[in-house]
Amino acid sequence: MLLLRYQPKQAPPQKVWCRFCAVMGKLQSKLKHSTYKYSRPDEIIEERIQTKAFQEYSPAHMDTVSVVAALNSDVCVSGGKDKTVVAYNWKTGNVVKRFKGHEHEITKVTCIPNSNQFFSASRDRMVMMWDLHGSSQPRQQLCGHAMVVTGLAVSPDSSQLCTGSRDNTLLLWDVVTGQSVERASVSRNVVTHLCWVPREPYILQTSEDKTLRLWDSRGLQVAHMFPAKQYIQTYCEVSVDGHKCVSCSNGFGGEGCEATLWDLRQTRNRICEYKGHFQTVASCVFLPRALALMPLIATSSHDCKVKIWNQDTGACLFTLSLDGSGPLTSLAVGDAISLLCASFNRGIHLLRMDHSRGLELQEVAVF
């Protein structure tokens, strides 16, 4: 007897490949906004998928956004490669005003405390002062640097402005008159950021020479120089109480790519390091204490990720991946539960802290 074996009909290779691509496409779509967090005390990482949709507001800029800062609890100011400074209401999703005057990319913005006025710096070597409720033209134009201006810091009493540049110099300006009153220069001190210490005459400065300097504005002299790091220091921030500061490093492939907490009081020692990014850490901020029972720090990096850290232990509590954003360039606290994050490719991201299921960070809007 002849026995015939049944052969199941197989789909042609082309159809199989099409089905595979369809499945992978759906999977990729689901993973578009992935988040990772520490959900247990033993710090085992749990992967979770962000399913909430976010809003797309009208864009603030037409090109890469270099920097963002909060003017008040509703309005932020930002600048970028389109040479404009934009005041934007991030709660309503509307442009408040556009300011034009710079001839090249905006590199820094900083706001005058308890005021509607702010400063911008640019690759055109100029610093300009703006008023939200005034003209769209600058109130002041400060010219004194020979190269791109890369640092801006306003004194706590709003009477002075300190600027820094790739020309190795710092300048101290009288805000009322717009005149330069002090000048200091240190060889190879390529300034990357400036930050004024609250209630103190001191200015914190990061540099491409891998150091962190503390300047005394009374005579503009170096008061202290922290131990040099292994990588360029890209940014610095001072805590509200003025007791601590955090700086961050450039790097690649996980080498460097960290933030460092320093004591600004008598010891001025390194307290803690925050390691976990894989590319340059471009910005770091202290988060409002009301957000959690523990003190927190947030960092943003060229690896497209924003991380939340336990300030005391250095443990990474949450990671938000902003896929498609390109390098993240700047981070600012918007209000008690919100962060503003500037990026190369997708403008400014509005991020919100959520405590309903533990500590989480979600992207809720982009503009």
Tab-separated table of N, CA, C and O in Angstrom, residues 60-69 77-86 104-109 121-123 148-150 192-193 234-235 282-283 300 302 327-332 340-348:
chain	number	residue	atom	x	y	z
A	60	ALA	N	8.059	76.404	19.146
A	60	ALA	CA	8.672	77.671	19.549
A	60	ALA	C	9.749	78.093	18.560
A	60	ALA	O	9.933	79.278	18.296
A	61	HIS	N	10.476	77.099	18.013
A	61	HIS	CA	11.593	77.383	17.112
A	61	HIS	C	11.504	76.514	15.862
A	61	HIS	O	10.871	75.450	15.862
A	62	MET	N	12.169	76.971	14.810
A	62	MET	CA	12.188	76.251	13.548
A	62	MET	C	13.444	75.407	13.372
A	62	MET	O	13.628	74.786	12.335
A	63	ASP	N	14.308	75.400	14.377
A	63	ASP	CA	15.559	74.655	14.284
A	63	ASP	C	15.935	74.160	15.678
A	63	ASP	O	15.146	74.272	16.622
A	64	THR	N	17.145	73.650	15.827
A	64	THR	CA	17.628	73.136	17.108
A	64	THR	C	17.471	74.171	18.221
A	64	THR	O	17.803	75.348	18.045
A	65	VAL	N	16.972	73.727	19.369
A	65	VAL	CA	16.872	74.590	20.550
A	65	VAL	C	18.101	74.338	21.417
A	65	VAL	O	18.367	73.212	21.825
A	66	SER	N	18.851	75.390	21.684
A	66	SER	CA	20.109	75.272	22.425
A	66	SER	C	19.931	75.390	23.927
A	66	SER	O	20.682	74.779	24.701
A	67	VAL	N	18.933	76.186	24.350
A	67	VAL	CA	18.820	76.488	25.775
A	67	VAL	C	17.393	76.873	26.112
A	67	VAL	O	16.670	77.463	25.294
A	68	VAL	N	16.966	76.530	27.333
A	68	VAL	CA	15.650	76.924	27.837
A	68	VAL	C	15.792	77.283	29.308
A	68	VAL	O	16.597	76.692	30.037
A	69	ALA	N	15.018	78.284	29.753
A	69	ALA	CA	15.015	78.714	31.154
A	69	ALA	C	13.610	79.156	31.514
A	69	ALA	O	12.859	79.651	30.658
A	77	VAL	N	11.686	81.012	28.508
A	77	VAL	CA	12.383	81.674	27.403
A	77	VAL	C	13.415	80.698	26.859
A	77	VAL	O	14.030	79.938	27.615
A	78	SER	N	13.590	80.720	25.551
A	78	SER	CA	14.477	79.759	24.907
A	78	SER	C	15.159	80.405	23.715
A	78	SER	O	14.731	81.438	23.206
A	79	GLY	N	16.242	79.764	23.274
A	79	GLY	CA	16.974	80.251	22.110
A	79	GLY	C	17.603	79.093	21.381
A	79	GLY	O	17.787	78.013	21.940
A	80	GLY	N	17.946	79.330	20.127
A	80	GLY	CA	18.527	78.249	19.350
A	80	GLY	C	19.172	78.712	18.067
A	80	GLY	O	19.543	79.885	17.916
A	81	LYS	N	19.274	77.780	17.125
A	81	LYS	CA	19.971	78.049	15.873
A	81	LYS	C	19.219	79.009	14.960
A	81	LYS	O	19.798	79.527	13.997
A	82	ASP	N	17.924	79.240	15.221
A	82	ASP	CA	17.167	80.165	14.375
A	82	ASP	C	17.406	81.624	14.748
A	82	ASP	O	16.744	82.526	14.226
A	83	LYS	N	18.339	81.862	15.684
A	83	LYS	CA	18.801	83.208	16.071
A	83	LYS	C	17.767	84.012	16.847
A	83	LYS	O	17.971	85.199	17.106
A	84	THR	N	16.655	83.387	17.224
A	84	THR	CA	15.610	84.113	17.936
A	84	THR	C	15.531	83.664	19.394
A	84	THR	O	15.862	82.527	19.736
A	85	VAL	N	15.077	84.595	20.234
A	85	VAL	CA	14.737	84.287	21.619
A	85	VAL	C	13.215	84.281	21.694
A	85	VAL	O	12.561	85.206	21.201
A	86	VAL	N	12.645	83.241	22.282
A	86	VAL	CA	11.192	83.089	22.300
A	86	VAL	C	10.694	82.973	23.735
A	86	VAL	O	11.226	82.184	24.523
A	104	HIS	N	23.629	85.355	15.118
A	104	HIS	CA	23.992	83.940	15.070
A	104	HIS	C	23.235	83.181	16.166
A	104	HIS	O	22.426	83.759	16.897
A	105	GLU	N	23.522	81.904	16.290
A	105	GLU	CA	22.837	81.016	17.224
A	105	GLU	C	22.877	81.527	18.661
A	105	GLU	O	23.893	82.032	19.128
A	106	ILE	N	21.754	81.370	19.365
A	106	ILE	CA	21.684	81.701	20.783
A	106	ILE	C	22.341	80.566	21.572
A	106	ILE	O	22.052	79.393	21.347
A	107	THR	N	23.216	80.913	22.496
A	107	THR	CA	23.934	79.898	23.271
A	107	THR	C	23.440	79.784	24.712
A	107	THR	O	23.440	78.694	25.281
A	108	LYS	N	23.041	80.905	25.312
A	108	LYS	CA	22.585	80.902	26.705
A	108	LYS	C	21.458	81.912	26.888
A	108	LYS	O	21.391	82.931	26.187
A	109	VAL	N	20.564	81.632	27.837
A	109	VAL	CA	19.609	82.624	28.325
A	109	VAL	C	19.589	82.522	29.849
A	109	VAL	O	19.785	81.440	30.409
A	121	ALA	N	22.696	85.265	25.222
A	121	ALA	CA	24.062	85.319	24.685
A	121	ALA	C	24.085	84.544	23.377
A	121	ALA	O	23.257	83.663	23.145
A	122	SER	N	25.072	84.872	22.533
A	122	SER	CA	25.076	84.296	21.193
A	122	SER	C	26.482	84.075	20.669
A	122	SER	O	27.465	84.587	21.215
A	123	ARG	N	26.527	83.311	19.581
A	123	ARG	CA	27.789	83.127	18.863
A	123	ARG	C	28.238	84.414	18.170
A	123	ARG	O	29.365	84.484	17.680
A	148	VAL	N	32.592	83.627	21.064
A	148	VAL	CA	31.232	83.264	21.446
A	148	VAL	C	31.048	83.329	22.958
A	148	VAL	O	31.916	82.911	23.723
A	149	VAL	N	29.914	83.896	23.397
A	149	VAL	CA	29.596	84.014	24.817
A	149	VAL	C	28.914	82.719	25.258
A	149	VAL	O	27.903	82.314	24.682
A	150	THR	N	29.463	82.084	26.291
A	150	THR	CA	29.004	80.760	26.701
A	150	THR	C	28.566	80.696	28.167
A	150	THR	O	28.296	79.612	28.679
A	192	THR	N	32.259	77.220	29.966
A	192	THR	CA	31.116	76.486	29.423
A	192	THR	C	29.799	76.877	30.100
A	192	THR	O	28.740	76.760	29.491
A	193	HIS	N	29.866	77.344	31.359
A	193	HIS	CA	28.639	77.760	32.039
A	193	HIS	C	28.984	78.587	33.272
A	193	HIS	O	30.062	78.432	33.856
A	234	THR	N	30.626	70.554	31.528
A	234	THR	CA	29.751	71.225	30.571
A	234	THR	C	28.748	72.184	31.193
A	234	THR	O	28.253	73.091	30.519
A	235	TYR	N	28.445	71.989	32.478
A	235	TYR	CA	27.335	72.739	33.068
A	235	TYR	C	27.447	72.675	34.585
A	235	TYR	O	28.057	71.754	35.135
A	282	ALA	N	24.597	67.179	29.309
A	282	ALA	CA	24.599	68.593	28.926
A	282	ALA	C	24.014	69.512	29.984
A	282	ALA	O	24.314	70.705	30.001
A	283	SER	N	23.190	68.962	30.879
A	283	SER	CA	22.526	69.823	31.852
A	283	SER	C	22.149	69.030	33.094
A	283	SER	O	21.930	67.817	33.040
A	300	SER	N	20.089	65.684	31.910
A	300	SER	CA	19.725	65.402	30.514
A	300	SER	C	21.005	65.236	29.715
A	300	SER	O	22.018	65.878	29.999
A	302	HIS	N	23.087	63.856	25.799
A	302	HIS	CA	23.069	63.662	24.357
A	302	HIS	C	22.601	62.258	23.984
A	302	HIS	O	22.376	61.980	22.801
A	327	PRO	N	20.182	64.777	20.524
A	327	PRO	CA	20.819	65.170	21.783
A	327	PRO	C	19.967	66.162	22.576
A	327	PRO	O	19.397	67.095	21.997
A	328	LEU	N	19.879	65.949	23.881
A	328	LEU	CA	19.169	66.876	24.764
A	328	LEU	C	20.159	67.938	25.219
A	328	LEU	O	21.233	67.615	25.705
A	329	THR	N	19.793	69.199	25.052
A	329	THR	CA	20.749	70.292	25.196
A	329	THR	C	20.611	71.092	26.481
A	329	THR	O	21.583	71.700	26.934
A	330	SER	N	19.412	71.129	27.067
A	330	SER	CA	19.189	72.015	28.207
A	330	SER	C	18.011	71.506	29.023
A	330	SER	O	17.072	70.922	28.476
A	331	LEU	N	18.057	71.758	30.335
A	331	LEU	CA	17.018	71.291	31.248
A	331	LEU	C	16.712	72.409	32.236
A	331	LEU	O	17.631	73.062	32.749
A	332	ALA	N	15.424	72.635	32.507
A	332	ALA	CA	15.027	73.687	33.441
A	332	ALA	C	13.809	73.239	34.233
A	332	ALA	O	12.956	72.508	33.715
A	340	LEU	N	11.319	71.312	31.812
A	340	LEU	CA	11.394	71.711	30.408
A	340	LEU	C	12.730	71.233	29.865
A	340	LEU	O	13.776	71.524	30.447
A	341	CYS	N	12.694	70.507	28.756
A	341	CYS	CA	13.905	69.903	28.214
A	341	CYS	C	14.040	70.249	26.738
A	341	CYS	O	13.172	69.907	25.928
A	342	ALA	N	15.127	70.941	26.376
A	342	ALA	CA	15.374	71.332	24.994
A	342	ALA	C	16.132	70.244	24.253
A	342	ALA	O	16.948	69.535	24.837
A	343	SER	N	15.868	70.129	22.941
A	343	SER	CA	16.484	69.063	22.158
A	343	SER	C	16.874	69.533	20.760
A	343	SER	O	16.417	70.567	20.284
A	344	PHE	N	17.724	68.733	20.107
A	344	PHE	CA	18.186	69.024	18.751
A	344	PHE	C	17.060	68.948	17.726
A	344	PHE	O	16.952	69.812	16.858
A	345	ASN	N	16.250	67.895	17.803
A	345	ASN	CA	15.347	67.572	16.695
A	345	ASN	C	13.879	67.880	16.919
A	345	ASN	O	13.141	68.042	15.946
A	346	ARG	N	13.435	67.938	18.192
A	346	ARG	CA	11.993	68.027	18.431
A	346	ARG	C	11.598	69.193	19.314
A	346	ARG	O	10.538	69.181	19.947
A	347	GLY	N	12.415	70.238	19.350
A	347	GLY	CA	12.028	71.425	20.103
A	347	GLY	C	12.171	71.246	21.598
A	347	GLY	O	13.172	70.719	22.089
A	348	ILE	N	11.147	71.678	22.345
A	348	ILE	CA	11.174	71.640	23.805
A	348	ILE	C	10.136	70.634	24.293
A	348	ILE	O	8.982	70.648	23.857
